[in-house]
XYZ file of C-alpha atoms in Angstrom:
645
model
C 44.958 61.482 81.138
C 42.565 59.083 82.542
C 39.836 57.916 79.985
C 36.470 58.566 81.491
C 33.957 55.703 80.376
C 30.509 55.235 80.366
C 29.890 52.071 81.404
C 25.849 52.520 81.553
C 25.767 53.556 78.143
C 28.175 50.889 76.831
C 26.332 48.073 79.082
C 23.345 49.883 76.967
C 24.812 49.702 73.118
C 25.996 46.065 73.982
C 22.090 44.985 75.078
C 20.567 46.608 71.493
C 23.347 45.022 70.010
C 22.441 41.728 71.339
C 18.711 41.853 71.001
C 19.231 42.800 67.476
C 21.268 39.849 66.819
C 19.344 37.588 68.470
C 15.750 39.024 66.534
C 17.730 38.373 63.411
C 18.569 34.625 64.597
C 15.099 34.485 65.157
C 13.967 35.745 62.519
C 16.001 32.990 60.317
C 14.852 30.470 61.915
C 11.390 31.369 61.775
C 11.943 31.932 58.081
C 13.568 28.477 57.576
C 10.812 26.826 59.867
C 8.554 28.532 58.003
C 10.045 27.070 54.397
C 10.376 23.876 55.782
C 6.338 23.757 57.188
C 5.877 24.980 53.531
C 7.886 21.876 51.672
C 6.886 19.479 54.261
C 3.576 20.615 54.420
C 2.049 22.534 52.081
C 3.833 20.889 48.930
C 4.104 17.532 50.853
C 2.283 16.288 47.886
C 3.995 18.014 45.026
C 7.553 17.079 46.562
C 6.466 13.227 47.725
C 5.239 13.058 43.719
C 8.251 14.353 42.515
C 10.375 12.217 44.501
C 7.984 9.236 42.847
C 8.809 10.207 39.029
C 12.551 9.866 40.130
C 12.197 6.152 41.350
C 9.473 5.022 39.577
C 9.417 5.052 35.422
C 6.133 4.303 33.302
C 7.776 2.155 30.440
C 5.004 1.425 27.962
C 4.764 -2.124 26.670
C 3.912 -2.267 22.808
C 1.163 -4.909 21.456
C 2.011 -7.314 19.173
C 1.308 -6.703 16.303
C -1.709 -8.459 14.036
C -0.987 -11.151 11.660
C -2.319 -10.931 7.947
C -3.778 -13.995 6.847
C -5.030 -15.276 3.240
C -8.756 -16.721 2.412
C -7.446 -20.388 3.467
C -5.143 -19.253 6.673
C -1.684 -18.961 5.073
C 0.146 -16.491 6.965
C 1.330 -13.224 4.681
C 2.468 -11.213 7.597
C 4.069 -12.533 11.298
C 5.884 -11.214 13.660
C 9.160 -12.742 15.948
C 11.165 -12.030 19.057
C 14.862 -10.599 19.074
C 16.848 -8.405 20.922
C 17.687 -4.989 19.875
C 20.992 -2.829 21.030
C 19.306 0.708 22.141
C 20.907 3.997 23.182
C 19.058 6.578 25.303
C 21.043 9.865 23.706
C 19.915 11.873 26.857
C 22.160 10.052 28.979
C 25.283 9.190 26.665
C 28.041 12.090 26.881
C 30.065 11.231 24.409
C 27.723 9.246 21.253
C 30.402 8.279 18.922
C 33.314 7.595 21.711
C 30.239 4.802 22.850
C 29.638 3.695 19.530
C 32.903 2.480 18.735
C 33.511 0.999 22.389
C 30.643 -1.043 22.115
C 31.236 -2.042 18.118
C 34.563 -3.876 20.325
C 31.983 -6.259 21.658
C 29.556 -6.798 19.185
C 29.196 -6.246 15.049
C 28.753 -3.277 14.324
C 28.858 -2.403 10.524
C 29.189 1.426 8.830
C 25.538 0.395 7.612
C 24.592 0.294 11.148
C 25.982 3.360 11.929
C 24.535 5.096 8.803
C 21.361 3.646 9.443
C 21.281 4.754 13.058
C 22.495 8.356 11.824
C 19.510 8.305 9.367
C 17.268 7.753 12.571
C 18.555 10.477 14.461
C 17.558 12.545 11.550
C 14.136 11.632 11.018
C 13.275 10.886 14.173
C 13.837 14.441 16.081
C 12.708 14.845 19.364
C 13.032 11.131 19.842
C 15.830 10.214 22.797
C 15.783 6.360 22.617
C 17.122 4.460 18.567
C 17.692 1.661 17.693
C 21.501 0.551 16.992
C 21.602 -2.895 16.050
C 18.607 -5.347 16.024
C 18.403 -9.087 16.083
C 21.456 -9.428 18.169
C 22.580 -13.322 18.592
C 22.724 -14.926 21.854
C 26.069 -14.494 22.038
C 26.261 -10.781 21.345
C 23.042 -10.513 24.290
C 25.490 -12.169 26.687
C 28.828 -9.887 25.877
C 26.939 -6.964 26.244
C 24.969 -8.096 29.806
C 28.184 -8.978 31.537
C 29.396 -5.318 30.166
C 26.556 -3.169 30.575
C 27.789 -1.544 34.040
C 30.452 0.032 31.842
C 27.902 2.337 29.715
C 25.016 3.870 31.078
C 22.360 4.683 28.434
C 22.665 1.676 26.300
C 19.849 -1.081 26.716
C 19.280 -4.764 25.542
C 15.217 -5.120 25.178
C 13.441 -7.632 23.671
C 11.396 -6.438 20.149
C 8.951 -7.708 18.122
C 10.058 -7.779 14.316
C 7.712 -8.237 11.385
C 8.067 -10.630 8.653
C 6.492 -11.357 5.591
C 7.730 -15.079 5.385
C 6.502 -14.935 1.158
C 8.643 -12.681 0.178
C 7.798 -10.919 -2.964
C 4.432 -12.909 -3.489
C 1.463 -10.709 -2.840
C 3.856 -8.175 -1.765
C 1.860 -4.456 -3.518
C -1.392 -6.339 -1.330
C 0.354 -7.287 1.467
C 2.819 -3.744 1.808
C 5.007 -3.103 4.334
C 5.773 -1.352 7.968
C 9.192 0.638 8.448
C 10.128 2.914 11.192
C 8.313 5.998 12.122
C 9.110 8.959 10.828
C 8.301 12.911 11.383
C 5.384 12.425 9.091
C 4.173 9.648 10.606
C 4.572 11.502 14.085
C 2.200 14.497 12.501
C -0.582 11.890 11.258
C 0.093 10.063 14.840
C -0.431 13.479 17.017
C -3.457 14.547 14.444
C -5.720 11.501 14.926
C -5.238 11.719 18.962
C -2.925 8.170 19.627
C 0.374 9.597 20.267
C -0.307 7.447 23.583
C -1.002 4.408 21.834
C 2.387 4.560 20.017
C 4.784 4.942 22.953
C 7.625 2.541 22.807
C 6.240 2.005 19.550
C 9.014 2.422 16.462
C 7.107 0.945 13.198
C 4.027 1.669 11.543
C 2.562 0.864 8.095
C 3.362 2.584 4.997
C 1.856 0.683 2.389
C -0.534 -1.690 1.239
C -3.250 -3.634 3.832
C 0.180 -2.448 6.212
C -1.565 1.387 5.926
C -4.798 1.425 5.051
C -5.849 -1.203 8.190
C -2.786 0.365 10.718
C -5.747 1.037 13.259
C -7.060 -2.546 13.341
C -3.592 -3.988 13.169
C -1.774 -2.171 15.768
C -3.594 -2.862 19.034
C -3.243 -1.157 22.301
C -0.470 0.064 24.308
C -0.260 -1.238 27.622
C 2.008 0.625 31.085
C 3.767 -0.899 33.695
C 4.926 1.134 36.780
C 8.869 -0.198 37.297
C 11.391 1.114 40.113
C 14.320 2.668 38.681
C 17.780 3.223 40.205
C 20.200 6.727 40.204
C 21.394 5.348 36.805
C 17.884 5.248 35.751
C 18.066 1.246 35.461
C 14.970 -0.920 36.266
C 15.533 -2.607 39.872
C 14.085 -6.114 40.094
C 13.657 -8.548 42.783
C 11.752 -8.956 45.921
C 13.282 -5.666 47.974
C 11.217 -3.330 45.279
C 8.264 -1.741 46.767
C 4.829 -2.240 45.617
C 3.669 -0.675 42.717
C 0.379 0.035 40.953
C -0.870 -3.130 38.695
C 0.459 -3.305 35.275
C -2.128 -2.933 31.961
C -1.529 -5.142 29.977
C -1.590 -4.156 26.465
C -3.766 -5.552 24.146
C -2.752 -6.926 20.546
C -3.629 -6.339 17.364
C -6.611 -7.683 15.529
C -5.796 -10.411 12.564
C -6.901 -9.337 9.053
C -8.155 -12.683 6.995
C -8.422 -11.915 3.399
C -10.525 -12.977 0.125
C -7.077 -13.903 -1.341
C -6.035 -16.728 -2.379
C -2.437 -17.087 -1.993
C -2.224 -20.049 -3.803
C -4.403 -18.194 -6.773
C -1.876 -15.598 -6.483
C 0.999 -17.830 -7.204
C -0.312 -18.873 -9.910
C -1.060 -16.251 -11.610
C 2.772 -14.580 -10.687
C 3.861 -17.290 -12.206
C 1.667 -16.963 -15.310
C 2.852 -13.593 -16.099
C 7.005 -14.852 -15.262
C 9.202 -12.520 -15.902
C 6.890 -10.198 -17.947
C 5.981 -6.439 -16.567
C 2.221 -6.294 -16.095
C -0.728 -6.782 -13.625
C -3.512 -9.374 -13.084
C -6.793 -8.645 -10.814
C -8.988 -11.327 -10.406
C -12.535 -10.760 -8.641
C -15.516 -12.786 -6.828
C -18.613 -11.388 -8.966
C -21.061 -11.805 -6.481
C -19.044 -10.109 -3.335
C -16.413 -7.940 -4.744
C -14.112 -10.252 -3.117
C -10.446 -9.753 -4.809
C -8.821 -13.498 -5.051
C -5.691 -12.494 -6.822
C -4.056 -8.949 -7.116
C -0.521 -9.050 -9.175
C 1.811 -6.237 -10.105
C 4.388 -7.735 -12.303
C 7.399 -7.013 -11.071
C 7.506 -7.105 -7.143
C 9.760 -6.305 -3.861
C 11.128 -8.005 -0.729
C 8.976 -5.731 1.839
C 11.446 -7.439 4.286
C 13.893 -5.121 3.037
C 12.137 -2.108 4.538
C 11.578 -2.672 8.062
C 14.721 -1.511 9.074
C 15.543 0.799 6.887
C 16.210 -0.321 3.059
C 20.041 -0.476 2.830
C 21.344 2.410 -0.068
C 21.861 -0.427 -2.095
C 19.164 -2.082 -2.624
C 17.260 1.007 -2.631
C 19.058 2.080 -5.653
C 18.521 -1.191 -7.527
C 14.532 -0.867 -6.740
C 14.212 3.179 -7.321
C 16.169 3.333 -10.295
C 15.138 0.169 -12.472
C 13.748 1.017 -15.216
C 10.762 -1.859 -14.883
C 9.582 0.093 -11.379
C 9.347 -2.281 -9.451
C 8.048 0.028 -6.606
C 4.815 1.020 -8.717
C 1.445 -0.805 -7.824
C 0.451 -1.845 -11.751
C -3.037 -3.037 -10.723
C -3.714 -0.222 -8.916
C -2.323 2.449 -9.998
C -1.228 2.025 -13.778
C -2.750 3.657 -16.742
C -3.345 2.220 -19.994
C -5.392 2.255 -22.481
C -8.240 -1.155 -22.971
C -7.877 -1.578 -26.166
C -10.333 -3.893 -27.618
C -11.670 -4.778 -24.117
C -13.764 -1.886 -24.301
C -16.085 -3.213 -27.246
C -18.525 -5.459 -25.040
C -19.421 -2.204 -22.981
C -19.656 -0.061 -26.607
C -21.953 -2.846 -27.843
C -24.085 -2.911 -24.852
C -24.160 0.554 -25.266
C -25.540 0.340 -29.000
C -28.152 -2.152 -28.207
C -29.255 0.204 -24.429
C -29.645 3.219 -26.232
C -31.060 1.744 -29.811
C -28.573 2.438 -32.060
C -27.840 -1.103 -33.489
C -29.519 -4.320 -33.507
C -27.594 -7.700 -32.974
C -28.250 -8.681 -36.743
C -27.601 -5.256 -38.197
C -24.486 -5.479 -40.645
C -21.804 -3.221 -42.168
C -19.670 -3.665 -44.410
C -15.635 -3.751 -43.226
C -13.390 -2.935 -46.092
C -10.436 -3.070 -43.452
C -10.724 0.982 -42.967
C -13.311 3.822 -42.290
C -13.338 6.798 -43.545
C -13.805 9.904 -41.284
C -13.212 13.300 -43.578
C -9.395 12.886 -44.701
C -8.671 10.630 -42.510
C -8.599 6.665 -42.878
C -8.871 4.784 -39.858
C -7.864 1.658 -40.674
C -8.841 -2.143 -39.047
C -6.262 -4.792 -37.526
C -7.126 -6.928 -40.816
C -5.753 -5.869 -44.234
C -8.939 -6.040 -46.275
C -11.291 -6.244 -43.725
C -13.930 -8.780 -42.439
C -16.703 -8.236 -44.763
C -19.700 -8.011 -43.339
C -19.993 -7.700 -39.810
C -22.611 -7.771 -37.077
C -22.636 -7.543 -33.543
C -21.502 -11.005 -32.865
C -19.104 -11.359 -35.406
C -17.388 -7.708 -34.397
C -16.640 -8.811 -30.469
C -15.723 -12.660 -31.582
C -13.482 -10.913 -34.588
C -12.780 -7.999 -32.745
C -13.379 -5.984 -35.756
C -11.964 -2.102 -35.487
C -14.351 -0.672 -38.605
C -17.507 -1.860 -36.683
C -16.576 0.581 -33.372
C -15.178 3.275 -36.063
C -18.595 3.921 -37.335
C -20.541 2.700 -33.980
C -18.698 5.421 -31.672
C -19.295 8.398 -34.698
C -23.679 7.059 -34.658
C -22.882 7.082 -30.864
C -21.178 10.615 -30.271
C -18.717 10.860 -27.203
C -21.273 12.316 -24.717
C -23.272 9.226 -25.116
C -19.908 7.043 -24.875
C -18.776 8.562 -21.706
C -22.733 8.436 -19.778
C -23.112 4.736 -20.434
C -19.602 3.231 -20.498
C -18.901 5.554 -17.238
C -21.841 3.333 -14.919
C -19.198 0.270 -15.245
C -17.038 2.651 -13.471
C -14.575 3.671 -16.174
C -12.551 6.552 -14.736
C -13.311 6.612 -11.306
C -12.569 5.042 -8.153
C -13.596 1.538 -7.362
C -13.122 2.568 -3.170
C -11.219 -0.505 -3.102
C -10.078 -1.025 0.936
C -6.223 0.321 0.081
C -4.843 3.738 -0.567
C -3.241 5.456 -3.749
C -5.538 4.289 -5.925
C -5.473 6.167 -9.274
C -8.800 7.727 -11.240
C -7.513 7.298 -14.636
C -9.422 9.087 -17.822
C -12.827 8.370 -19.204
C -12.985 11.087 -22.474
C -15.702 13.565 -22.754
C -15.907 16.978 -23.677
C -16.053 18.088 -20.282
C -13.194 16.592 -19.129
C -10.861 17.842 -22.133
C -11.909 21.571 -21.043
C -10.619 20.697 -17.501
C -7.617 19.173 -18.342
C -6.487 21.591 -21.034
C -7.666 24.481 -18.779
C -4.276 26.220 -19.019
C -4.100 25.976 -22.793
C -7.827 27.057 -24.034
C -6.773 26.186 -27.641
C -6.523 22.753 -26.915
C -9.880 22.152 -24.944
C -12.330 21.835 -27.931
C -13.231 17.858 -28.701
C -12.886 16.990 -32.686
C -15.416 14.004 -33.592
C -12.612 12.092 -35.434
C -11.318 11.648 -31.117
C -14.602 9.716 -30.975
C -13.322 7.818 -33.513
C -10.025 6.300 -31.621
C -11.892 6.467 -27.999
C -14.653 3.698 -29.417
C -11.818 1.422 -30.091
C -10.420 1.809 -26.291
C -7.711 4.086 -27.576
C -7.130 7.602 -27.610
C -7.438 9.576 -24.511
C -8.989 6.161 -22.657
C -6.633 5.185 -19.873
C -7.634 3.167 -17.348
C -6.053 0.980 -14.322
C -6.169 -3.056 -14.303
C -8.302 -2.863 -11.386
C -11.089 -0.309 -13.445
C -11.373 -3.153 -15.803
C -11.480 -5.996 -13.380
C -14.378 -4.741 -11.554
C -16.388 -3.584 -15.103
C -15.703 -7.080 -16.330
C -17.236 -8.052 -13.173
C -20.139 -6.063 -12.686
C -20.788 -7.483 -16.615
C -20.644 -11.412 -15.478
C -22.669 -10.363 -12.310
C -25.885 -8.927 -14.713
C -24.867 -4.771 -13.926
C -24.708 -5.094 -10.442
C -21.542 -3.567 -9.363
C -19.521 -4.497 -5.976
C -17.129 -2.517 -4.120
C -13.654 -4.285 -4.773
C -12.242 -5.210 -0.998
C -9.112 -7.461 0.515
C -10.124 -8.001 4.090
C -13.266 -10.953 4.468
C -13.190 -10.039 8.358
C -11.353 -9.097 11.095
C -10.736 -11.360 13.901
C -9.683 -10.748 17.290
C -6.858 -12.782 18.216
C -8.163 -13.345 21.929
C -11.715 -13.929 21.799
C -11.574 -15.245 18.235
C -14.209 -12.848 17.676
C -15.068 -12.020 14.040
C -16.062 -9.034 12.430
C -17.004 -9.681 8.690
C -16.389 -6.906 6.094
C -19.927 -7.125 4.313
C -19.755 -7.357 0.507
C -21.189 -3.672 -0.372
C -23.296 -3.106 -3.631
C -22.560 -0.193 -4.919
C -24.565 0.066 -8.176
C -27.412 -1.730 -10.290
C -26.877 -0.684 -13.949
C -30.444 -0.975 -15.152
C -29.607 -3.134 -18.489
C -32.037 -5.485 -20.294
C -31.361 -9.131 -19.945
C -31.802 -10.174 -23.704
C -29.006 -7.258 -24.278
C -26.737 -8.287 -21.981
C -27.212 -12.381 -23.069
C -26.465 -11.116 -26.494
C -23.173 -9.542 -25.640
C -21.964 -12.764 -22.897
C -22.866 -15.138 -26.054
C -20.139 -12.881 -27.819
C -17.938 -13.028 -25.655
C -18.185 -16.615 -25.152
C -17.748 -17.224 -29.087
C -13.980 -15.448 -28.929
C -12.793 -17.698 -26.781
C -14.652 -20.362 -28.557
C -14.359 -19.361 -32.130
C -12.715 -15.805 -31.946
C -9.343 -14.223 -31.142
C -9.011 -16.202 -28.114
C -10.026 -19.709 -29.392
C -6.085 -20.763 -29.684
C -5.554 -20.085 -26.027
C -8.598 -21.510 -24.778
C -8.934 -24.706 -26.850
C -9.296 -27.575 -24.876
C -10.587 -26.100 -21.919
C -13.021 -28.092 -19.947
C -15.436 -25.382 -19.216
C -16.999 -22.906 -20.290
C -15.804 -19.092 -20.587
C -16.360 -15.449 -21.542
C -13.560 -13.214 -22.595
C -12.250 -10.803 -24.821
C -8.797 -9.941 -26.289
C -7.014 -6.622 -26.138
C -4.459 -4.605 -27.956
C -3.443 -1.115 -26.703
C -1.109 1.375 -28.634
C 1.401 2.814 -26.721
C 2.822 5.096 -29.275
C 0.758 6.937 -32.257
C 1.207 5.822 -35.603
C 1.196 8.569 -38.689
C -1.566 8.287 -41.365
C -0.309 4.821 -43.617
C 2.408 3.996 -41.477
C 1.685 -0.028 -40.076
C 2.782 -1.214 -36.914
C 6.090 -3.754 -36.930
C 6.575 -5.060 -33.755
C 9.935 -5.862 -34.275
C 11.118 -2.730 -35.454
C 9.667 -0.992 -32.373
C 11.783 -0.526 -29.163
C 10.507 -3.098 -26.573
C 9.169 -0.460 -24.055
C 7.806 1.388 -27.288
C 5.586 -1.692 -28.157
C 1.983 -2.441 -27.642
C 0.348 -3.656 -24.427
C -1.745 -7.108 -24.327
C -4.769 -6.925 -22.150
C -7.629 -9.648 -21.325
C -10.764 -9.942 -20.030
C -12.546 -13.178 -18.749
C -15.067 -14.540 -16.799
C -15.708 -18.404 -15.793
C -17.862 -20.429 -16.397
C -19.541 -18.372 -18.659
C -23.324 -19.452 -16.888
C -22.483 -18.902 -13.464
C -19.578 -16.835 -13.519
C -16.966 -17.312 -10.039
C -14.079 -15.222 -11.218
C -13.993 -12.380 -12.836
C -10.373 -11.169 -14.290
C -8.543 -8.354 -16.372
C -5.174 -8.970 -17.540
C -2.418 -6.588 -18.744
C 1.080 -7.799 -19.942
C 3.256 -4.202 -20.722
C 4.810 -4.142 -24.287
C 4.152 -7.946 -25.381
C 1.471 -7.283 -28.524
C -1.181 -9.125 -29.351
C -3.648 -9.681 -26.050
C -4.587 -13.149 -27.723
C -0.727 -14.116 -27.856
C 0.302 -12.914 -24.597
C -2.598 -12.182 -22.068
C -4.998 -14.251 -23.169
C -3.055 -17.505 -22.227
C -2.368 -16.396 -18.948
C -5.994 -15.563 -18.145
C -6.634 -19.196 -19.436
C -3.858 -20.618 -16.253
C -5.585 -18.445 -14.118
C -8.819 -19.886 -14.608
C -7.394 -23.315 -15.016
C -6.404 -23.205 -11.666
C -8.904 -21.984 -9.809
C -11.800 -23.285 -11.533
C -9.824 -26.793 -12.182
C -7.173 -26.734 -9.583
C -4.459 -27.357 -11.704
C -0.373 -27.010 -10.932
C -1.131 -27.436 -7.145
C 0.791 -29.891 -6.607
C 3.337 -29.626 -9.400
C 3.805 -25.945 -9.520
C 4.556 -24.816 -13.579
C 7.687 -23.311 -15.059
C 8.151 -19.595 -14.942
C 6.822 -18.193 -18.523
C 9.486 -17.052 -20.630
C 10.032 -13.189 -21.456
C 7.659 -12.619 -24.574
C 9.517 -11.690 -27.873
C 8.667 -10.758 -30.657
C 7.867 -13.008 -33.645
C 8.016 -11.340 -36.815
C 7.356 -14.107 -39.038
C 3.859 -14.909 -37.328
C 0.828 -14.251 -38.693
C -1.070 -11.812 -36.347
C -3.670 -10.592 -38.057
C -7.777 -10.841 -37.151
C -5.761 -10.884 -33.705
C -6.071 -8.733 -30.666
């Protein structure tokens, strides 16, 4: 049969069919006009800003980084150029496969690799470390004519520090080292996580820390044109790009100390543990600051290497620990100038009032006994600083009573921070009743105070413990007439473009009201022990006059009649030998406390170096001929020590 067809109705379907097709090709297009007007348009700026980012880079450029400078413009701290060997992690695919390709070209050692490792885990978050710095100029060279072959690494040029001293001055001084996730917190709290970009060290101890704001300078930007492999493009075909800010460098720290001071007294102590602070009366100034042993801080801008870290962290002399500033120890007889001034303030002896010394005092039971067998005989105030007799402060600190002790003694700043311009510094303990009940709070039977503890504390023992640096500035505050300065390290602050100085002004802190005929009587005494007294030996001959007094501290308790034989006592078990001075005696410069760990008798051991100390600066002596290190002390068992301190 014939098909009947509709061609109308077909000629109909085939129109809609059509129109449809060609609304939905309009439709499209309108849709993709429409998207582009709205890229090219609308987000023209977004997109043309986006496309920026990808060709242009803002690289910060780090400041150098201020030099530390002594009182007469020797350098402590400097920095130098070298090239480092970087790897941006974000664009390496295969870390250790690049590692050892590139350890083909140039030395790379497993403490490279451990120490880059180490970096990767403290520095989280962080895409660009540091493989190998101060690469040669041969090693730069081998890696520029093979750079194409590994995209992510870098060769940029660093600043290093140096401390070009070494060990000298080295607890002042400190040290920077790389930043770590703690330093990133303190970094993000005080608002400059800017100023560090492209920044990788920061201080961590010392003048290093405490003046890292002054120091560090400002980060500057420069706008650089980057390639697909994220490479900087140079040369003339770059387009124009915003100026670059320059970054601005750190300001120069000039100190009070004298490096040459310092020396001395390092050598003084040799190879002795101990600590020496010597300060300006009259300013606060510190002109010598020794912790006996010291450290490379070289060794810690990198990274300390595991061994070397050992040897420091694990010798038993602590090498690490800041003596002067944070050691505590007991004065000893150091502390009877301030117990005597404290008789004659509060009018409980007179200078010519006597007692009688039969070489012990009797408290209840117990017999307190002096450093000489059979005593002194009679003894006033003179005669008990020059002689440094024990019996005299026995029955002075029971007539005194502690509270009295720990009101007067505590103006010189016993126990308590001298606000000295670097951080960690220790309180240490001035006794009272008070503080026994807060230190004993978790053991109530232990918190009442006996009198026979007033006893030992008049002497500078018992629960006394102070730092080198506590009796530095008390010695110091005595020399200046009771007025007290704040110890500080910096003199000023200089801008290293304008030259610009900005002096750190000497800051009173304290006038002990004290009468002048009191505090003559108690310089006199100290002038006859170094004249007459237990420091004569080490001071005879000297060319000027000085103020001083010896010091003895126990380190271990002795049981009722037992007597102290420093040869039978393990060396770290022994007593320390402390010092205090002042020169010239009428118009005092220096100011100085000395401590020499486990060496005995302060006239033996400290009071000699205090005398090269003084020597020198006072005298200039060994400048040009420096002296022999001091040998270790010993022991001497067959030498008469007693009457000594």
């Amino acid at each position: 049969m014939k098909e009947l067809r509709n061609v109308r109705r077909e000629l109909h379907y085939f129109q809609l069919r059509l129109g449809v097709a060609g609304a939905l090709v309009l439709a499209a297009f309108a849709i993709l006009f429409g998207r582009f007007f709205y890229l090219q348009v609308i987000q023209h700026q977004y997109y043309d800003t986006k496309a920026e980012d990808n060709r242009i880079s803002i690289v910060p450029d780090p400041p150098n980084r201020g030099l530390i400078l002594d009182r007469n413009g020797v350098v402590l701290a400097r920095n130098y150029s070298a090239y480092t060997l970087e790897l941006t992690l974000s664009r390496i695919p295969d870390l250790e496969g690049t590692i050892d390709a590139l350890s083909k070209l140039v030395d790379i050692q497993p403490r490279d690799r451990r120490r880059f490792q180490k970096l990767r885990e403290e520095s989280k978050g962080r895409d660009n470390l540091t493989l190998r710095s101060r690469l040669t100029d041969e090693e730069v060279a081998v890696l520029a004519v093979n750079r194409y072959r590994f995209p992510g690494v870098d060769i940029k040029g660093r600043l290093f520090r140096q401390y070009p001293l070494g060990e000298l001055a080295s607890h002042v001084v400190g040290y920077i080292s790389r930043i770590d996730d703690r330093d990133v917190e303190k970094i993000e709290d005080s608002d400059q996580a800017g100023n560090y970009k492209g920044t990788d060290h920061i201080g961590k101890t010392g003048l290093e820390l405490s003046y890292e704001q002054a120091l560090h300078g400002t980060t500057g930007f420069e706008q650089v044109e980057t390639d697909a492999s994220g490479r900087i493009v140079r040369g003339t075909s770059v387009r124009a790009l915003a100026p670059r800010t320059p970054p601005v460098p750190g300001n120069n720290l000039v100190l009070t100390l004298d490096i040459r001071l310092q020396e001395a007294a390092e050598r003084a102590l040799g190879e002795n543990r101990g600590a020496l602070v010597a300060i300006e009366p009259a300013t606060g100034g510190v002109l010598a600051f020794v912790s006996k042993p010291g450290y490379d801080p070289n060794l810690f801008i990198d990274g300390i290497d595991p061994l070397n870290w050992d040897a420091l962290n694990n010798s038993p002399d602590h090498p690490l620990n800041n003596r002067a500033l944070t050691g505590l120890y007991p004065p000893g007889s150091t502390f009877k100038p301030y117990m005597a001034l404290a008789a004659l303030e509060l009018g409980k002896r007179t200078p010519t009032q006597t007692i009688f010394d039969p070489g012990y005092f009797m408290f209840g039971n117990n017999r307190f006994r002096d450093d000489k067998a059979g005593g002194h005989g009679y003894v006033d105030m003179y005669k008990s600083i020059v002689v440094s007799c024990d019996t005299y402060y026995y029955t002075l600190a029971n007539d005194l009573g502690i509270d009295n002790m720990a009101r007067f003694i505590g103006q010189f700043g016993f126990g308590a921070k001298t606000g000295i311009d670097v951080e960690g510094e220790f309180v240490g303990v001035l006794p009272s009743p008070e503080w026994k009940v807060k230190r004993f709070k978790s053991t109530p039977a232990q918190q009442k105070w006996f009198p026979g503890e007033t006893i030992s504390v008049g002497i500078g023992q018992g629960y006394n413990s102070y730092t080198p640096l506590q009796l530095a500035q008390a010695v110091a505050t005595l020399a200046n007439d009771g007025v007290m300065y704040r110890p500080h390290f910096v003199d000023y602050i200089q801008n290293p473009i304008t030259g610009e100085r900005k002096y750190v002004q000497a800051q009173s802190l304290k006038t002990i009201p004290l009468k002048a005929k009191n505090l003559e009587i108690v310089k006199h005494a100290m002038v006859g022990v170094n004249k007459e007294g237990t420091g004569a030996r080490a001071f005879a001959g000297a060319v000027y006059v000085s103020a001083g007094k010896t010091g003895t501290a126990q380190v271990i308790a002795l049981k009722q009649g037992e007597k102290y034989t420093e040869a039978n006592v393990e060396e770290r078990h022994r007593d320390h030998a402390l010092f205090i001075a002042f020169a010239p005696a009428d118009n005092p410069k220096i100011a100085l406390a000395v401590l020499v760990e486990n060496a005995g008798f302060g006239a033996r051991a400290a009071a000699p170096v205090a005398r090269k100390v003084l020597d020198f600066y006072l005298l200039g002596k060994g400048v040009d001929k420096p002296a022999a290190p001091a040998p270790k002390l010993v022991p001497q068992a067959t030498e008469d020590d007693d009457g000594e301190d």
